PDB file of C-alpha atoms and ligand atoms in Angstrom:
ATOM      1  CA  MET A   1     -93.617 -50.778-112.660  1.00 64.00           C
ATOM      2  CA  ASN A   2     -94.297 -51.780-116.269  1.00 81.00           C
ATOM      3  CA  LYS A   3     -92.295 -54.556-117.845  1.00 87.00           C
ATOM      4  CA  PRO A   4     -91.429 -55.017-121.489  1.00 92.00           C
ATOM      5  CA  ILE A   5     -93.865 -57.047-123.569  1.00 93.00           C
ATOM      6  CA  LEU A   6     -92.476 -59.414-126.166  1.00 94.00           C
ATOM      7  CA  ASP A   7     -94.381 -60.020-129.367  1.00 93.00           C
ATOM      8  CA  THR A   8     -93.405 -63.622-129.999  1.00 94.00           C
ATOM      9  CA  GLU A   9     -94.709 -63.452-133.574  1.00 95.00           C
ATOM     10  CA  LYS A  10     -92.137 -60.815-134.432  1.00 95.00           C
ATOM     11  CA  CYS A  11     -89.256 -62.114-132.270  1.00 96.00           C
ATOM     12  CA  ILE A  12     -86.452 -63.854-134.185  1.00 96.00           C
ATOM     13  CA  ALA A  13     -84.649 -64.995-131.006  1.00 96.00           C
ATOM     14  CA  CYS A  14     -81.512 -62.974-131.762  1.00 95.00           C
ATOM     15  CA  GLY A  15     -81.000 -62.514-128.017  1.00 95.00           C
ATOM     16  CA  LEU A  16     -79.920 -58.875-128.245  1.00 96.00           C
ATOM     17  CA  CYS A  17     -82.589 -57.721-125.774  1.00 96.00           C
ATOM     18  CA  ALA A  18     -81.389 -60.212-123.154  1.00 95.00           C
ATOM     19  CA  GLU A  19     -77.794 -59.171-123.773  1.00 94.00           C
ATOM     20  CA  VAL A  20     -78.493 -55.484-123.061  1.00 95.00           C
ATOM     21  CA  CYS A  21     -80.811 -56.120-120.102  1.00 94.00           C
ATOM     22  CA  GLY A  22     -78.688 -55.656-117.026  1.00 87.00           C
ATOM     23  CA  LEU A  23     -81.442 -56.564-114.583  1.00 90.00           C
ATOM     24  CA  ASP A  24     -82.475 -60.126-115.492  1.00 91.00           C
ATOM     25  CA  VAL A  25     -85.856 -58.937-116.719  1.00 95.00           C
ATOM     26  CA  ILE A  26     -85.276 -60.552-120.114  1.00 95.00           C
ATOM     27  CA  ILE A  27     -83.913 -64.048-119.837  1.00 94.00           C
ATOM     28  CA  ARG A  28     -82.209 -65.760-122.734  1.00 92.00           C
ATOM     29  CA  ASN A  29     -83.327 -69.319-123.483  1.00 89.00           C
ATOM     30  CA  GLY A  30     -80.479 -70.748-125.498  1.00 89.00           C
ATOM     31  CA  ASN A  31     -81.429 -70.285-129.141  1.00 90.00           C
ATOM     32  CA  ASP A  32     -85.125 -69.903-128.303  1.00 93.00           C
ATOM     33  CA  ARG A  33     -87.040 -66.694-127.824  1.00 95.00           C
ATOM     34  CA  PRO A  34     -86.269 -64.981-124.529  1.00 95.00           C
ATOM     35  CA  THR A  35     -88.752 -64.884-121.684  1.00 94.00           C
ATOM     36  CA  ILE A  36     -89.805 -61.900-119.613  1.00 94.00           C
ATOM     37  CA  ASN A  37     -89.362 -62.335-115.876  1.00 94.00           C
ATOM     38  CA  HIS A  38     -92.384 -60.477-114.526  1.00 90.00           C
ATOM     39  CA  THR A  39     -91.151 -60.591-110.944  1.00 92.00           C
ATOM     40  CA  ALA A  40     -87.764 -59.031-111.692  1.00 92.00           C
ATOM     41  CA  TYR A  41     -87.103 -55.380-110.991  1.00 92.00           C
ATOM     42  CA  CYS A  42     -87.052 -53.300-114.193  1.00 92.00           C
ATOM     43  CA  HIS A  43     -86.114 -49.657-114.266  1.00 88.00           C
ATOM     44  CA  VAL A  44     -87.574 -49.227-117.716  1.00 89.00           C
ATOM     45  CA  CYS A  45     -84.366 -48.081-119.362  1.00 90.00           C
ATOM     46  CA  GLY A  46     -85.827 -49.090-122.737  1.00 90.00           C
ATOM     47  CA  HIS A  47     -82.564 -50.573-124.050  1.00 93.00           C
ATOM     48  CA  CYS A  48     -84.414 -53.759-125.069  1.00 94.00           C
ATOM     49  CA  VAL A  49     -86.946 -51.780-127.123  1.00 92.00           C
ATOM     50  CA  ALA A  50     -84.249 -49.665-128.727  1.00 91.00           C
ATOM     51  CA  ILE A  51     -82.036 -52.577-129.795  1.00 94.00           C
ATOM     52  CA  CYS A  52     -84.677 -54.965-131.138  1.00 93.00           C
ATOM     53  CA  PRO A  53     -84.313 -55.223-134.943  1.00 93.00           C
ATOM     54  CA  GLN A  54     -87.875 -56.584-135.256  1.00 93.00           C
ATOM     55  CA  ASN A  55     -89.793 -54.046-133.121  1.00 91.00           C
ATOM     56  CA  ALA A  56     -90.887 -57.043-131.077  1.00 94.00           C
ATOM     57  CA  LEU A  57     -90.614 -55.307-127.709  1.00 92.00           C
ATOM     58  CA  SER A  58     -92.707 -52.546-126.227  1.00 90.00           C
ATOM     59  CA  ILE A  59     -93.207 -51.087-122.768  1.00 89.00           C
ATOM     60  CA  PRO A  60     -96.788 -50.104-122.053  1.00 84.00           C
ATOM     61  CA  GLY A  61     -97.462 -46.689-120.618  1.00 75.00           C
ATOM     62  CA  MET A  62     -93.866 -45.596-120.828  1.00 71.00           C
ATOM     63  CA  VAL A  63     -93.813 -41.849-120.358  1.00 57.00           C
ATOM     64  CA  GLY A  64     -93.114 -40.140-123.667  1.00 52.00           C
ATOM     65  CA  ASN A  65     -93.211 -43.415-125.552  1.00 56.00           C
ATOM     66  CA  GLU A  66     -91.038 -42.145-128.347  1.00 66.00           C
ATOM     67  CA  TYR A  67     -88.516 -44.478-129.806  1.00 74.00           C
ATOM     68  CA  THR A  68     -87.291 -42.447-132.709  1.00 78.00           C
ATOM     69  CA  PRO A  69     -85.432 -44.547-135.260  1.00 79.00           C
ATOM     70  CA  VAL A  70     -81.810 -43.377-135.311  1.00 81.00           C
ATOM     71  CA  GLN A  71     -78.924 -43.472-137.720  1.00 81.00           C
ATOM     72  CA  PRO A  72     -75.444 -43.768-136.168  1.00 78.00           C
ATOM     73  CA  PRO A  73     -74.429 -40.129-135.558  1.00 79.00           C
ATOM     74  CA  ALA A  74     -72.208 -38.658-138.232  1.00 85.00           C
ATOM     75  CA  ILE A  75     -70.088 -36.675-135.754  1.00 91.00           C
ATOM     76  CA  SER A  76     -66.431 -37.471-136.313  1.00 94.00           C
ATOM     77  CA  PRO A  77     -64.120 -37.673-133.271  1.00 94.00           C
ATOM     78  CA  SER A  78     -62.142 -34.719-134.612  1.00 96.00           C
ATOM     79  CA  ASP A  79     -65.331 -32.635-135.017  1.00 95.00           C
ATOM     80  CA  MET A  80     -66.426 -33.524-131.518  1.00 94.00           C
ATOM     81  CA  GLU A  81     -62.996 -32.755-130.115  1.00 95.00           C
ATOM     82  CA  ALA A  82     -62.876 -29.418-131.930  1.00 94.00           C
ATOM     83  CA  PHE A  83     -66.358 -28.599-130.653  1.00 94.00           C
ATOM     84  CA  LEU A  84     -65.409 -29.327-127.048  1.00 95.00           C
ATOM     85  CA  LEU A  85     -62.052 -27.576-127.307  1.00 94.00           C
ATOM     86  CA  THR A  86     -63.618 -24.356-128.524  1.00 93.00           C
ATOM     87  CA  LYS A  87     -66.708 -24.152-126.340  1.00 95.00           C
ATOM     88  CA  ARG A  88     -66.535 -21.152-124.041  1.00 96.00           C
ATOM     89  CA  SER A  89     -68.791 -19.692-121.423  1.00 97.00           C
ATOM     90  CA  CYS A  90     -70.744 -16.724-122.717  1.00 98.00           C
ATOM     91  CA  ARG A  91     -71.186 -13.493-120.778  1.00 97.00           C
ATOM     92  CA  GLU A  92     -71.975 -11.133-123.645  1.00 97.00           C
ATOM     93  CA  PHE A  93     -75.415 -11.688-125.082  1.00 98.00           C
ATOM     94  CA  LYS A  94     -77.189 -10.074-128.012  1.00 97.00           C
ATOM     95  CA  ASP A  95     -80.147  -7.934-127.107  1.00 97.00           C
ATOM     96  CA  ARG A  96     -82.430 -10.565-128.570  1.00 98.00           C
ATOM     97  CA  PRO A  97     -84.880 -12.821-126.750  1.00 98.00           C
ATOM     98  CA  VAL A  98     -84.537 -16.573-127.053  1.00 98.00           C
ATOM     99  CA  GLU A  99     -87.620 -17.893-128.807  1.00 98.00           C
ATOM    100  CA  LYS A 100     -89.869 -20.144-126.733  1.00 98.00           C
ATOM    101  CA  SER A 101     -89.735 -22.844-129.419  1.00 98.00           C
ATOM    102  CA  VAL A 102     -85.930 -22.830-129.133  1.00 98.00           C
ATOM    103  CA  ILE A 103     -86.092 -23.130-125.337  1.00 98.00           C
ATOM    104  CA  GLU A 104     -88.530 -26.012-125.663  1.00 98.00           C
ATOM    105  CA  ASN A 105     -86.226 -27.708-128.129  1.00 98.00           C
ATOM    106  CA  LEU A 106     -83.250 -27.262-125.767  1.00 98.00           C
ATOM    107  CA  ILE A 107     -85.148 -28.774-122.861  1.00 98.00           C
ATOM    108  CA  ALA A 108     -86.421 -31.626-125.007  1.00 97.00           C
ATOM    109  CA  VAL A 109     -82.768 -32.547-125.536  1.00 97.00           C
ATOM    110  CA  ALA A 110     -81.646 -31.781-121.955  1.00 98.00           C
ATOM    111  CA  ARG A 111     -84.217 -34.210-120.544  1.00 97.00           C
ATOM    112  CA  MET A 112     -82.428 -37.015-122.422  1.00 95.00           C
ATOM    113  CA  ALA A 113     -79.459 -36.846-120.030  1.00 98.00           C
ATOM    114  CA  PRO A 114     -79.173 -40.032-117.984  1.00 97.00           C
ATOM    115  CA  THR A 115     -80.480 -40.405-114.438  1.00 97.00           C
ATOM    116  CA  ALA A 116     -79.866 -43.060-111.795  1.00 96.00           C
ATOM    117  CA  ILE A 117     -82.241 -46.026-112.204  1.00 93.00           C
ATOM    118  CA  ASN A 118     -83.679 -44.014-115.102  1.00 92.00           C
ATOM    119  CA  CYS A 119     -85.861 -42.101-112.619  1.00 93.00           C
ATOM    120  CA  GLN A 120     -85.888 -38.904-114.745  1.00 94.00           C
ATOM    121  CA  GLU A 121     -86.699 -36.930-111.614  1.00 97.00           C
ATOM    122  CA  ARG A 122     -85.809 -33.335-112.394  1.00 97.00           C
ATOM    123  CA  THR A 123     -87.659 -30.222-113.424  1.00 98.00           C
ATOM    124  CA  PHE A 124     -86.787 -27.107-115.395  1.00 98.00           C
ATOM    125  CA  ILE A 125     -87.614 -23.506-114.567  1.00 98.00           C
ATOM    126  CA  VAL A 126     -87.290 -20.963-117.358  1.00 98.00           C
ATOM    127  CA  VAL A 127     -87.201 -17.249-116.586  1.00 98.00           C
ATOM    128  CA  THR A 128     -87.440 -14.720-119.410  1.00 98.00           C
ATOM    129  CA  ASN A 129     -89.570 -12.171-117.578  1.00 98.00           C
ATOM    130  CA  ALA A 130     -87.409  -9.071-117.001  1.00 98.00           C
ATOM    131  CA  ASP A 131     -89.071  -8.255-113.666  1.00 98.00           C
ATOM    132  CA  LYS A 132     -88.454 -11.772-112.355  1.00 98.00           C
ATOM    133  CA  ILE A 133     -84.826 -11.625-113.500  1.00 98.00           C
ATOM    134  CA  ALA A 134     -84.473  -8.284-111.683  1.00 97.00           C
ATOM    135  CA  GLU A 135     -86.024  -9.768-108.531  1.00 98.00           C
ATOM    136  CA  LEU A 136     -83.565 -12.671-108.625  1.00 98.00           C
ATOM    137  CA  ARG A 137     -80.686 -10.269-109.227  1.00 97.00           C
ATOM    138  CA  VAL A 138     -81.611  -8.193-106.174  1.00 97.00           C
ATOM    139  CA  ALA A 139     -82.050 -11.288-103.981  1.00 97.00           C
ATOM    140  CA  LEU A 140     -78.714 -12.756-105.053  1.00 97.00           C
ATOM    141  CA  THR A 141     -76.871  -9.460-104.610  1.00 97.00           C
ATOM    142  CA  LYS A 142     -78.155  -9.304-101.040  1.00 97.00           C
ATOM    143  CA  HIS A 143     -77.082 -12.898-100.522  1.00 97.00           C
ATOM    144  CA  ILE A 144     -73.575 -12.256-101.884  1.00 97.00           C
ATOM    145  CA  ARG A 145     -73.194  -9.265 -99.547  1.00 97.00           C
ATOM    146  CA  SER A 146     -73.990 -11.378 -96.505  1.00 97.00           C
ATOM    147  CA  VAL A 147     -71.821 -14.335 -97.606  1.00 97.00           C
ATOM    148  CA  LEU A 148     -68.934 -11.925 -98.278  1.00 97.00           C
ATOM    149  CA  LYS A 149     -68.793 -11.078 -94.578  1.00 97.00           C
ATOM    150  CA  MET A 150     -68.142 -14.741 -93.729  1.00 97.00           C
ATOM    151  CA  VAL A 151     -65.741 -15.187 -96.630  1.00 97.00           C
ATOM    152  CA  LYS A 152     -63.679 -12.232 -95.378  1.00 97.00           C
ATOM    153  CA  LEU A 153     -63.490 -13.782 -91.928  1.00 97.00           C
ATOM    154  CA  ALA A 154     -62.402 -17.103 -93.398  1.00 97.00           C
ATOM    155  CA  ALA A 155     -59.764 -15.386 -95.586  1.00 96.00           C
ATOM    156  CA  GLY A 156     -58.400 -13.322 -92.705  1.00 95.00           C
ATOM    157  CA  LYS A 157     -55.294 -13.985 -90.591  1.00 94.00           C
ATOM    158  CA  PRO A 158     -57.027 -15.248 -87.412  1.00 95.00           C
ATOM    159  CA  ALA A 159     -58.778 -17.979 -89.401  1.00 96.00           C
ATOM    160  CA  ALA A 160     -55.367 -19.442 -90.307  1.00 95.00           C
ATOM    161  CA  LEU A 161     -55.472 -21.113 -86.874  1.00 95.00           C
ATOM    162  CA  PHE A 162     -58.187 -23.524 -88.013  1.00 95.00           C
ATOM    163  CA  LEU A 163     -58.307 -23.361 -91.839  1.00 96.00           C
ATOM    164  CA  SER A 164     -55.753 -24.861 -94.226  1.00 97.00           C
ATOM    165  CA  ALA A 165     -53.635 -22.609 -96.442  1.00 97.00           C
ATOM    166  CA  GLU A 166     -55.468 -24.002 -99.497  1.00 97.00           C
ATOM    167  CA  THR A 167     -58.878 -23.179 -98.038  1.00 97.00           C
ATOM    168  CA  GLN A 168     -57.755 -19.679 -97.180  1.00 97.00           C
ATOM    169  CA  GLN A 169     -56.356 -19.202-100.661  1.00 97.00           C
ATOM    170  CA  TYR A 170     -59.716 -20.284-102.101  1.00 97.00           C
ATOM    171  CA  MET A 171     -61.493 -17.863 -99.741  1.00 97.00           C
ATOM    172  CA  ARG A 172     -59.287 -15.013-100.943  1.00 97.00           C
ATOM    173  CA  HIS A 173     -60.214 -15.800-104.553  1.00 97.00           C
ATOM    174  CA  LEU A 174     -63.862 -15.861-103.552  1.00 96.00           C
ATOM    175  CA  GLN A 175     -63.511 -12.564-101.717  1.00 97.00           C
ATOM    176  CA  ALA A 176     -61.953 -10.915-104.763  1.00 97.00           C
ATOM    177  CA  ASP A 177     -64.661 -12.313-107.046  1.00 96.00           C
ATOM    178  CA  PHE A 178     -67.490 -11.181-104.769  1.00 97.00           C
ATOM    179  CA  GLU A 179     -65.993  -7.728-104.249  1.00 97.00           C
ATOM    180  CA  ILE A 180     -65.575  -7.115-107.983  1.00 97.00           C
ATOM    181  CA  ALA A 181     -69.097  -8.350-108.681  1.00 96.00           C
ATOM    182  CA  LEU A 182     -70.582  -6.103-106.005  1.00 97.00           C
ATOM    183  CA  ARG A 183     -68.549  -3.104-107.183  1.00 97.00           C
ATOM    184  CA  HIS A 184     -69.935  -3.562-110.704  1.00 96.00           C
ATOM    185  CA  MET A 185     -73.455  -4.089-109.399  1.00 95.00           C
ATOM    186  CA  ASP A 186     -73.220  -0.900-107.338  1.00 95.00           C
ATOM    187  CA  LYS A 187     -72.365   0.974-110.542  1.00 96.00           C
ATOM    188  CA  GLY A 188     -75.467  -0.406-112.279  1.00 94.00           C
ATOM    189  CA  GLY A 189     -73.759  -3.331-114.050  1.00 96.00           C
ATOM    190  CA  ASP A 190     -74.965  -6.897-114.000  1.00 97.00           C
ATOM    191  CA  SER A 191     -72.115  -9.123-112.865  1.00 97.00           C
ATOM    192  CA  ILE A 192     -74.583 -11.753-111.792  1.00 97.00           C
ATOM    193  CA  PHE A 193     -76.631 -12.468-114.920  1.00 98.00           C
ATOM    194  CA  HIS A 194     -74.649 -10.427-117.463  1.00 98.00           C
ATOM    195  CA  ASN A 195     -77.934  -9.110-118.908  1.00 98.00           C
ATOM    196  CA  ALA A 196     -78.826 -12.527-120.257  1.00 98.00           C
ATOM    197  CA  PRO A 197     -82.331 -12.592-121.731  1.00 98.00           C
ATOM    198  CA  CYS A 198     -83.054 -16.040-120.335  1.00 98.00           C
ATOM    199  CA  LEU A 199     -82.207 -17.984-117.190  1.00 98.00           C
ATOM    200  CA  ILE A 200     -82.743 -21.709-116.864  1.00 98.00           C
ATOM    201  CA  PHE A 201     -82.779 -23.521-113.535  1.00 98.00           C
ATOM    202  CA  PHE A 202     -82.483 -27.273-113.105  1.00 98.00           C
ATOM    203  CA  THR A 203     -83.896 -29.036-110.088  1.00 98.00           C
ATOM    204  CA  GLY A 204     -83.369 -32.469-108.613  1.00 98.00           C
ATOM    205  CA  VAL A 205     -85.060 -34.317-105.781  1.00 98.00           C
ATOM    206  CA  THR A 206     -83.751 -32.960-102.478  1.00 98.00           C
ATOM    207  CA  GLN A 207     -83.802 -36.326-100.703  1.00 98.00           C
ATOM    208  CA  ASP A 208     -82.134 -38.153-103.577  1.00 98.00           C
ATOM    209  CA  LEU A 209     -78.369 -38.534-103.191  1.00 97.00           C
ATOM    210  CA  ALA A 210     -78.139 -38.249-106.973  1.00 98.00           C
ATOM    211  CA  GLY A 211     -80.549 -35.294-107.235  1.00 98.00           C
ATOM    212  CA  ARG A 212     -77.726 -32.887-108.012  1.00 98.00           C
ATOM    213  CA  ASP A 213     -76.282 -35.211-110.680  1.00 98.00           C
ATOM    214  CA  HIS A 214     -79.677 -35.419-112.364  1.00 98.00           C
ATOM    215  CA  ALA A 215     -79.946 -31.643-112.534  1.00 98.00           C
ATOM    216  CA  LEU A 216     -76.375 -31.072-113.685  1.00 98.00           C
ATOM    217  CA  GLY A 217     -76.475 -33.814-116.305  1.00 98.00           C
ATOM    218  CA  ALA A 218     -79.399 -32.070-117.971  1.00 98.00           C
ATOM    219  CA  GLN A 219     -77.683 -28.718-117.592  1.00 98.00           C
ATOM    220  CA  HIS A 220     -74.584 -29.886-119.465  1.00 98.00           C
ATOM    221  CA  TYR A 221     -76.586 -31.542-122.236  1.00 98.00           C
ATOM    222  CA  LEU A 222     -78.449 -28.273-122.719  1.00 98.00           C
ATOM    223  CA  MET A 223     -75.266 -26.193-122.701  1.00 98.00           C
ATOM    224  CA  LEU A 224     -73.599 -28.272-125.389  1.00 98.00           C
ATOM    225  CA  TYR A 225     -76.659 -28.499-127.589  1.00 98.00           C
ATOM    226  CA  ALA A 226     -77.264 -24.742-127.275  1.00 98.00           C
ATOM    227  CA  GLU A 227     -73.876 -24.063-128.903  1.00 96.00           C
ATOM    228  CA  THR A 228     -74.987 -25.816-132.063  1.00 95.00           C
ATOM    229  CA  LEU A 229     -77.899 -23.356-132.332  1.00 96.00           C
ATOM    230  CA  GLY A 230     -75.673 -20.273-132.052  1.00 95.00           C
ATOM    231  CA  LEU A 231     -76.586 -19.751-128.423  1.00 98.00           C
ATOM    232  CA  GLY A 232     -74.173 -19.176-125.570  1.00 98.00           C
ATOM    233  CA  THR A 233     -74.547 -20.262-121.970  1.00 98.00           C
ATOM    234  CA  CYS A 234     -72.789 -19.672-118.691  1.00 98.00           C
ATOM    235  CA  ILE A 235     -73.244 -21.544-115.435  1.00 98.00           C
ATOM    236  CA  ASN A 236     -74.321 -19.268-112.619  1.00 98.00           C
ATOM    237  CA  GLY A 237     -72.420 -20.219-109.496  1.00 97.00           C
ATOM    238  CA  TYR A 238     -73.966 -17.411-107.449  1.00 97.00           C
ATOM    239  CA  ALA A 239     -77.403 -18.869-108.058  1.00 98.00           C
ATOM    240  CA  GLN A 240     -76.287 -22.474-107.673  1.00 98.00           C
ATOM    241  CA  SER A 241     -74.871 -21.740-104.236  1.00 96.00           C
ATOM    242  CA  ALA A 242     -78.093 -20.112-103.040  1.00 98.00           C
ATOM    243  CA  PRO A 243     -80.925 -22.620-103.610  1.00 97.00           C
ATOM    244  CA  LYS A 244     -82.954 -21.258-100.685  1.00 96.00           C
ATOM    245  CA  VAL A 245     -82.790 -17.714-102.074  1.00 97.00           C
ATOM    246  CA  LEU A 246     -83.986 -19.014-105.441  1.00 96.00           C
ATOM    247  CA  ALA A 247     -86.738 -21.096-103.875  1.00 96.00           C
ATOM    248  CA  LYS A 248     -88.204 -17.944-102.354  1.00 95.00           C
ATOM    249  CA  CYS A 249     -88.434 -16.222-105.745  1.00 96.00           C
ATOM    250  CA  LEU A 250     -89.327 -19.187-107.940  1.00 97.00           C
ATOM    251  CA  ASN A 251     -92.080 -21.698-107.649  1.00 91.00           C
ATOM    252  CA  VAL A 252     -89.824 -24.689-107.038  1.00 97.00           C
ATOM    253  CA  PRO A 253     -91.844 -27.927-106.924  1.00 94.00           C
ATOM    254  CA  LYS A 254     -92.187 -29.403-103.424  1.00 95.00           C
ATOM    255  CA  GLY A 255     -89.395 -31.841-102.598  1.00 97.00           C
ATOM    256  CA  TYR A 256     -87.075 -30.439-105.276  1.00 98.00           C
ATOM    257  CA  THR A 257     -83.984 -28.218-104.970  1.00 98.00           C
ATOM    258  CA  ILE A 258     -82.420 -26.030-107.628  1.00 98.00           C
ATOM    259  CA  TYR A 259     -78.938 -27.429-108.262  1.00 98.00           C
ATOM    260  CA  GLY A 260     -78.225 -26.002-111.700  1.00 98.00           C
ATOM    261  CA  ALA A 261     -78.549 -22.445-112.979  1.00 98.00           C
ATOM    262  CA  LEU A 262     -77.429 -20.903-116.208  1.00 98.00           C
ATOM    263  CA  MET A 263     -77.679 -17.828-118.364  1.00 98.00           C
ATOM    264  CA  LEU A 264     -78.719 -18.338-121.981  1.00 98.00           C
ATOM    265  CA  GLY A 265     -78.802 -16.045-124.977  1.00 98.00           C
ATOM    266  CA  TYR A 266     -77.503 -15.450-128.472  1.00 98.00           C
ATOM    267  CA  ARG A 267     -73.737 -14.973-128.467  1.00 97.00           C
ATOM    268  CA  ARG A 268     -72.349 -11.556-129.273  1.00 96.00           C
ATOM    269  CA  HIS A 269     -68.823 -12.842-129.900  1.00 95.00           C
ATOM    270  CA  THR A 270     -67.030 -15.876-131.237  1.00 92.00           C
ATOM    271  CA  TYR A 271     -63.562 -16.705-129.987  1.00 92.00           C
ATOM    272  CA  ARG A 272     -60.576 -16.984-132.295  1.00 91.00           C
ATOM    273  CA  LYS A 273     -58.622 -19.380-130.115  1.00 92.00           C
ATOM    274  CA  GLY A 274     -59.404 -22.567-128.239  1.00 89.00           C
ATOM    275  CA  VAL A 275     -59.582 -23.340-124.568  1.00 90.00           C
ATOM    276  CA  TYR A 276     -56.486 -23.578-122.384  1.00 91.00           C
ATOM    277  CA  ARG A 277     -56.621 -25.913-119.405  1.00 95.00           C
ATOM    278  CA  LYS A 278     -53.980 -27.190-117.015  1.00 96.00           C
ATOM    279  CA  PRO A 279     -52.665 -30.624-117.941  1.00 96.00           C
ATOM    280  CA  ALA A 280     -54.893 -33.333-116.505  1.00 97.00           C
ATOM    281  CA  ALA A 281     -53.813 -34.967-113.254  1.00 97.00           C
ATOM    282  CA  ILE A 282     -54.284 -38.674-113.905  1.00 97.00           C
ATOM    283  CA  ALA A 283     -53.690 -41.732-111.769  1.00 98.00           C
ATOM    284  CA  TYR A 284     -53.375 -45.043-113.608  1.00 98.00           C
ATOM    285  CA  TYR A 285     -53.571 -48.510-112.107  1.00 98.00           C
ATOM    286  CA  GLU A 286     -52.303 -50.637-114.968  1.00 96.00           C
TER     287      GLU A 286
HETATM  288  C1  FMN B 301     -69.823 -24.545-110.997  1.00 71.24           C
HETATM  289  C2  FMN B 301     -69.513 -23.358-111.862  1.00 71.24           C
HETATM  290  C3  FMN B 301     -69.943 -22.104-111.469  1.00 71.24           C
HETATM  291  C4  FMN B 301     -69.704 -21.006-112.292  1.00 71.24           C
HETATM  292  N1  FMN B 301     -70.198 -19.791-111.919  1.00 71.24           N
HETATM  293  C5  FMN B 301     -70.055 -18.735-112.726  1.00 71.24           C
HETATM  294  C6  FMN B 301     -70.650 -17.468-112.404  1.00 71.24           C
HETATM  295  O1  FMN B 301     -71.327 -17.317-111.394  1.00 71.24           O
HETATM  296  N2  FMN B 301     -70.479 -16.439-113.250  1.00 71.24           N
HETATM  297  C7  FMN B 301     -69.745 -16.559-114.402  1.00 71.24           C
HETATM  298  O2  FMN B 301     -69.620 -15.584-115.127  1.00 71.24           O
HETATM  299  N3  FMN B 301     -69.167 -17.742-114.743  1.00 71.24           N
HETATM  300  C8  FMN B 301     -69.318 -18.826-113.945  1.00 71.24           C
HETATM  301  N4  FMN B 301     -68.796 -20.044-114.299  1.00 71.24           N
HETATM  302  C9  FMN B 301     -68.055 -20.178-115.564  1.00 71.24           C
HETATM  303  C10 FMN B 301     -66.547 -20.293-115.300  1.00 71.24           C
HETATM  304  O3  FMN B 301     -66.042 -19.089-114.858  1.00 71.24           O
HETATM  305  C11 FMN B 301     -65.900 -20.735-116.616  1.00 71.24           C
HETATM  306  O4  FMN B 301     -66.400 -22.009-116.980  1.00 71.24           O
HETATM  307  C12 FMN B 301     -64.371 -20.833-116.501  1.00 71.24           C
HETATM  308  O5  FMN B 301     -63.827 -19.568-116.262  1.00 71.24           O
HETATM  309  C13 FMN B 301     -63.753 -21.393-117.785  1.00 71.24           C
HETATM  310  O6  FMN B 301     -64.138 -20.632-118.906  1.00 71.24           O
HETATM  311  P1  FMN B 301     -64.843 -21.314-120.163  1.00 71.24           P
HETATM  312  O7  FMN B 301     -66.101 -21.990-119.685  1.00 71.24           O
HETATM  313  O8  FMN B 301     -65.140 -20.188-121.102  1.00 71.24           O
HETATM  314  O9  FMN B 301     -63.888 -22.271-120.760  1.00 71.24           O
HETATM  315  C14 FMN B 301     -69.008 -21.161-113.503  1.00 71.24           C
HETATM  316  C15 FMN B 301     -68.576 -22.423-113.882  1.00 71.24           C
HETATM  317  C16 FMN B 301     -68.837 -23.519-113.084  1.00 71.24           C
HETATM  318  C17 FMN B 301     -68.413 -24.890-113.550  1.00 71.24           C
END
């Protein structure tokens, strides 16, 4: 693993790099320039490079070695709050494809979401091909039909002997949702993808306990950023709960699982009112 390199000519011994290094790779020497501990474990987070006011640190061979100079973001808390309080899932899309350059831009931002030990192990699968979307739709419809049989059993009276009331209640919701979706599908509707022109899937490493987090982090970054471009998104729970079905239709890289799935397209509607949510359940230890 590469370690940061310190250009001692440029270093002014401010100590900021050592302060942000959580792994004892950069060691502070009182008021002197810090030293790099070449035997320490470094997960190449790049905080030292990003904080150095003198550009005295670099990390050789760092993938995508782009340290773009940044200004503190001009987003006010009230703007951010308003943005989050008005963001809604989108299920009505304009009959307009999402440009490839836009998709690339979205993914360029999504890949910035954090990952454990900065491993950045996730991949993206973009589907805009109508035949492939249709194939996925058919496969997922079949899957929902077979899962519905089990859901009905779990929601039924005999299952009350071994399932909690809460689980059964959840199963009844699921049953209703599946039945409505299938009814619409049988009439030629698209309750699965809502005729979205683009689907994006997010994978994580199957063996990694944080694989799902890595996929979903990127998914949420993409969803929020997409809103600023006039695009709408909606998470696809049907797809997310059927990674094996998806793996059969999509060329998922070996060792990876699809954990995140969403529809993407230009919004047909904007909402006049904000989001309602139940009050938060909070536990404080003060
Ligand atoms: C894990 C997860 C799975 C979801 N699956 C679906 C889905 O399959 N189809 C759909 O239309 N919406 C799906 N949604 C969107 C939710 O229905 C939506 O977020 C919720 O109703 C709140 O609405 P809002 O996002 O507009 O505030 C899913 C959301 C999450 C978080």
